[in-house]
PDB file of C-alpha atoms in Angstrom:
ATOM      1  CA  MET Z   1      18.870 -26.200  12.712  1.00  0.00           C
ATOM      2  CA  ALA Z   2      21.846 -24.370  10.750  1.00  0.00           C
ATOM      3  CA  MET Z   3      23.649 -21.408  12.090  1.00  0.00           C
ATOM      4  CA  GLU Z   4      23.354 -18.281  10.131  1.00  0.00           C
ATOM      5  CA  THR Z   5      26.547 -16.786   9.520  1.00  0.00           C
ATOM      6  CA  ILE Z   6      26.818 -13.219  10.141  1.00  0.00           C
ATOM      7  CA  VAL Z   7      29.490 -11.013   8.229  1.00  0.00           C
ATOM      8  CA  ARG Z   8      30.838  -7.848   9.672  1.00  0.00           C
ATOM      9  CA  TYR Z   9      32.677  -5.500   7.269  1.00  0.00           C
ATOM     10  CA  SER Z  10      35.402  -3.322   8.399  1.00  0.00           C
ATOM     11  CA  GLU Z  11      35.185   0.379   8.025  1.00  0.00           C
ATOM     12  CA  ALA Z  12      38.262   0.543   5.570  1.00  0.00           C
ATOM     13  CA  PHE Z  13      36.442  -2.118   3.439  1.00  0.00           C
ATOM     14  CA  LYS Z  14      33.275  -0.286   3.297  1.00  0.00           C
ATOM     15  CA  LEU Z  15      35.142   2.929   2.346  1.00  0.00           C
ATOM     16  CA  GLN Z  16      36.921   1.084  -0.502  1.00  0.00           C
ATOM     17  CA  VAL Z  17      33.749  -0.048  -1.902  1.00  0.00           C
ATOM     18  CA  VAL Z  18      31.935   3.396  -2.063  1.00  0.00           C
ATOM     19  CA  ARG Z  19      35.394   5.080  -3.083  1.00  0.00           C
ATOM     20  CA  GLU Z  20      35.251   2.486  -6.230  1.00  0.00           C
ATOM     21  CA  LEU Z  21      31.606   3.544  -6.840  1.00  0.00           C
ATOM     22  CA  GLU Z  22      32.435   7.062  -6.831  1.00  0.00           C
ATOM     23  CA  GLU Z  23      35.259   6.447  -9.251  1.00  0.00           C
ATOM     24  CA  GLY Z  24      32.868   4.649 -11.605  1.00  0.00           C
ATOM     25  CA  ARG Z  25      34.637   1.276 -11.210  1.00  0.00           C
ATOM     26  CA  HIS Z  26      31.104  -0.056 -10.692  1.00  0.00           C
ATOM     27  CA  ARG Z  27      27.983   0.974 -12.443  1.00  0.00           C
ATOM     28  CA  SER Z  28      25.541   0.158  -9.771  1.00  0.00           C
ATOM     29  CA  PHE Z  29      25.453  -0.807  -5.978  1.00  0.00           C
ATOM     30  CA  HIS Z  30      24.274  -4.219  -7.207  1.00  0.00           C
ATOM     31  CA  GLU Z  31      27.427  -4.557  -9.268  1.00  0.00           C
ATOM     32  CA  ALA Z  32      29.582  -3.740  -6.632  1.00  0.00           C
ATOM     33  CA  SER Z  33      27.917  -6.084  -4.233  1.00  0.00           C
ATOM     34  CA  GLU Z  34      28.567  -8.765  -6.324  1.00  0.00           C
ATOM     35  CA  ALA Z  35      32.203  -8.126  -7.020  1.00  0.00           C
ATOM     36  CA  TYR Z  36      32.805  -8.297  -3.361  1.00  0.00           C
ATOM     37  CA  GLY Z  37      29.967 -11.093  -2.611  1.00  0.00           C
ATOM     38  CA  ILE Z  38      28.041  -8.645  -0.351  1.00  0.00           C
ATOM     39  CA  ARG Z  39      24.788 -10.348   0.383  1.00  0.00           C
ATOM     40  CA  GLY Z  40      22.756  -7.722   1.513  1.00  0.00           C
ATOM     41  CA  ALA Z  41      20.687  -5.923  -1.372  1.00  0.00           C
ATOM     42  CA  VAL Z  42      20.862  -2.450   0.081  1.00  0.00           C
ATOM     43  CA  THR Z  43      23.955  -2.934   2.156  1.00  0.00           C
ATOM     44  CA  VAL Z  44      26.230  -0.694  -0.365  1.00  0.00           C
ATOM     45  CA  ARG Z  45      23.478   1.582  -0.640  1.00  0.00           C
ATOM     46  CA  ASN Z  46      23.459   2.031   3.128  1.00  0.00           C
ATOM     47  CA  TRP Z  47      27.347   2.521   3.124  1.00  0.00           C
ATOM     48  CA  VAL Z  48      26.950   5.471   0.698  1.00  0.00           C
ATOM     49  CA  ARG Z  49      24.416   7.129   2.739  1.00  0.00           C
ATOM     50  CA  LYS Z  50      26.510   6.512   6.015  1.00  0.00           C
ATOM     51  CA  TYR Z  51      29.728   8.185   4.414  1.00  0.00           C
ATOM     52  CA  GLY Z  52      27.865  11.019   2.972  1.00  0.00           C
ATOM     53  CA  LYS Z  53      28.247  10.358  -0.626  1.00  0.00           C
ATOM     54  CA  THR Z  54      24.509  10.862  -1.576  1.00  0.00           C
ATOM     55  CA  HIS Z  55      25.257  12.227  -4.859  1.00  0.00           C
ATOM     56  CA  LEU Z  56      25.640   8.626  -6.014  1.00  0.00           C
ATOM     57  CA  LEU Z  57      22.174   7.984  -5.061  1.00  0.00           C
ATOM     58  CA  ARG Z  58      19.684   8.094  -7.854  1.00  0.00           C
ATOM     59  CA  ARG Z  59      16.918  10.631  -7.208  1.00  0.00           C
ATOM     60  CA  VAL Z  60      13.552  11.051  -8.803  1.00  0.00           C
ATOM     61  CA  ILE Z  61      12.755  14.887  -9.694  1.00  0.00           C
ATOM     62  CA  ARG Z  62       9.480  15.309 -10.502  1.00  0.00           C
ATOM     63  CA  VAL Z  63       8.600  18.569 -12.367  1.00  0.00           C
ATOM     64  CA  GLU Z  64       4.580  19.338 -12.435  1.00  0.00           C
ATOM     65  CA  THR Z  65       2.731  22.249 -13.616  1.00  0.00           C
ATOM     66  CA  PRO Z  66       0.059  23.835 -11.152  1.00  0.00           C
ATOM     67  CA  GLU Z  67      -2.491  22.333 -13.098  1.00  0.00           C
ATOM     68  CA  GLU Z  68      -1.310  18.865 -12.718  1.00  0.00           C
ATOM     69  CA  ARG Z  69      -0.675  19.508  -9.003  1.00  0.00           C
ATOM     70  CA  SER Z  70      -4.242  20.884  -8.726  1.00  0.00           C
ATOM     71  CA  GLU Z  71      -5.509  17.812 -10.563  1.00  0.00           C
ATOM     72  CA  LEU Z  72      -3.505  15.326  -8.335  1.00  0.00           C
ATOM     73  CA  ARG Z  73      -5.057  16.924  -5.266  1.00  0.00           C
ATOM     74  CA  ARG Z  74      -8.559  16.633  -6.861  1.00  0.00           C
ATOM     75  CA  MET Z  75      -8.162  13.126  -7.713  1.00  0.00           C
ATOM     76  CA  LYS Z  76      -6.703  12.383  -4.147  1.00  0.00           C
ATOM     77  CA  ASP Z  77      -9.740  14.029  -2.790  1.00  0.00           C
ATOM     78  CA  ARG Z  78     -12.028  11.962  -5.019  1.00  0.00           C
ATOM     79  CA  VAL Z  79     -10.403   8.690  -4.027  1.00  0.00           C
ATOM     80  CA  ARG Z  80     -10.912   9.744  -0.210  1.00  0.00           C
ATOM     81  CA  ASP Z  81     -14.328  10.439  -0.830  1.00  0.00           C
ATOM     82  CA  LEU Z  82     -15.369   7.509  -2.630  1.00  0.00           C
ATOM     83  CA  GLU Z  83     -13.406   5.444  -0.008  1.00  0.00           C
ATOM     84  CA  ARG Z  84     -15.690   6.944   2.642  1.00  0.00           C
ATOM     85  CA  ALA Z  85     -18.703   6.428   0.523  1.00  0.00           C
ATOM     86  CA  LEU Z  86     -17.890   2.745   0.411  1.00  0.00           C
ATOM     87  CA  SER Z  87     -17.369   2.389   3.890  1.00  0.00           C
ATOM     88  CA  ASP Z  88     -20.669   3.945   4.487  1.00  0.00           C
ATOM     89  CA  ALA Z  89     -22.210   1.795   1.999  1.00  0.00           C
ATOM     90  CA  HIS Z  90     -20.732  -1.304   3.826  1.00  0.00           C
ATOM     91  CA  LEU Z  91     -21.884   0.049   7.099  1.00  0.00           C
ATOM     92  CA  ASP Z  92     -25.453   0.521   5.639  1.00  0.00           C
ATOM     93  CA  LEU Z  93     -25.324  -3.353   4.232  1.00  0.00           C
ATOM     94  CA  GLN Z  94     -24.393  -4.754   7.851  1.00  0.00           C
ATOM     95  CA  LEU Z  95     -27.154  -2.541   9.225  1.00  0.00           C
ATOM     96  CA  GLU Z  96     -29.526  -4.007   6.878  1.00  0.00           C
ATOM     97  CA  ARG Z  97     -28.532  -7.589   7.156  1.00  0.00           C
ATOM     98  CA  ALA Z  98     -28.681  -7.137  10.890  1.00  0.00           C
ATOM     99  CA  TYR Z  99     -32.163  -5.696  10.661  1.00  0.00           C
ATOM    100  CA  VAL Z 100     -33.313  -8.534   8.327  1.00  0.00           C
ATOM    101  CA  LYS Z 101     -32.106 -11.290  10.936  1.00  0.00           C
ATOM    102  CA  LEU Z 102     -33.930  -9.608  13.923  1.00  0.00           C
ATOM    103  CA  ALA Z 103     -37.090  -8.979  11.839  1.00  0.00           C
ATOM    104  CA  CYS Z 104     -37.235 -12.487  10.766  1.00  0.00           C
ATOM    105  CA  ARG Z 105     -36.421 -13.787  14.169  1.00  0.00           C
ATOM    106  CA  ALA Z 106     -39.108 -11.829  15.492  1.00  0.00           C
ATOM    107  CA  GLY Z 107     -41.286 -13.074  12.905  1.00  0.00           C
ATOM    108  CA  GLY Z 108     -40.541 -16.570  13.832  1.00  0.00           C
ATOM    109  CA  ILE Z 109     -38.614 -17.342  10.525  1.00  0.00           C
ATOM    110  CA  GLU Z 110     -35.992 -19.736  11.034  1.00  0.00           C
ATOM    111  CA  ASP Z 111     -33.786 -19.760   7.753  1.00  0.00           C
ATOM    112  CA  VAL Z 112     -33.216 -16.002   6.714  1.00  0.00           C
ATOM    113  CA  GLU Z 113     -31.667 -17.090   3.554  1.00  0.00           C
ATOM    114  CA  GLU Z 114     -34.787 -19.026   2.283  1.00  0.00           C
ATOM    115  CA  PHE Z 115     -36.830 -16.069   3.388  1.00  0.00           C
ATOM    116  CA  LYS Z 116     -34.856 -14.053   1.102  1.00  0.00           C
ATOM    117  CA  LYS Z 117     -34.999 -16.256  -1.678  1.00  0.00           C
ATOM    118  CA  LYS Z 118     -38.806 -16.837  -1.291  1.00  0.00           C
ATOM    119  CA  HIS Z 119     -39.435 -12.962  -1.363  1.00  0.00           C
ATOM    120  CA  ALA Z 120     -36.737 -11.670  -3.505  1.00  0.00           C
ATOM    121  CA  GLY Z 121     -38.290  -9.191  -6.080  1.00  0.00           C
ATOM    122  CA  ALA Z 122     -41.579  -8.997  -4.273  1.00  0.00           C
ATOM    123  CA  PRO Z 123     -42.713  -5.300  -3.415  1.00  0.00           C
ATOM    124  CA  CYS Z 124     -42.547  -4.176   0.001  1.00  0.00           C
ATOM    125  CA  MET Z 125     -45.829  -4.319   1.920  1.00  0.00           C
ATOM    126  CA  ARG Z 126     -45.223  -0.688   3.149  1.00  0.00           C
ATOM    127  CA  SER Z 127     -44.528   0.318  -0.244  1.00  0.00           C
ATOM    128  CA  ALA Z 128     -47.850  -1.313  -1.552  1.00  0.00           C
ATOM    129  CA  ARG Z 129     -49.975   0.101   0.922  1.00  0.00           C
ATOM    130  CA  SER Z 130     -48.735   3.696   0.252  1.00  0.00           C
ATOM    131  CA  ALA Z 131     -49.440   3.065  -3.356  1.00  0.00           C
ATOM    132  CA  GLN Z 132     -53.227   2.331  -2.589  1.00  0.00           C
ATOM    133  CA  ARG Z 133     -53.935   5.432  -0.675  1.00  0.00           C
TER     134      ARG Z 133
END
């Protein structure tokens, strides 16, 4: 098992890299890390945060109209409602499967899958009786 080498950077070195970014010598954190052989993908970004140079961080500013915000809220609510409905449907299906197994066991039917194939599409006895009345 090979030992992994841990590299520790001095405060002076970290400040130098951040200063160079601030001066525009490197166009990105990635470019700065490649220039100095820094392996961590977010190491330089973390240094920028650590030294309070957050103006170098890219920010996403989202501008929305009130209609867009309310539409987003409606869509999130709709997704939540659909997720609940799907969850309820899964629970109902599990309950129905358990009921069929219990009913087959009570009726002396060994193979539930074979029973379902044999009676697929057949009208329910209860429904047929109700229709006759």
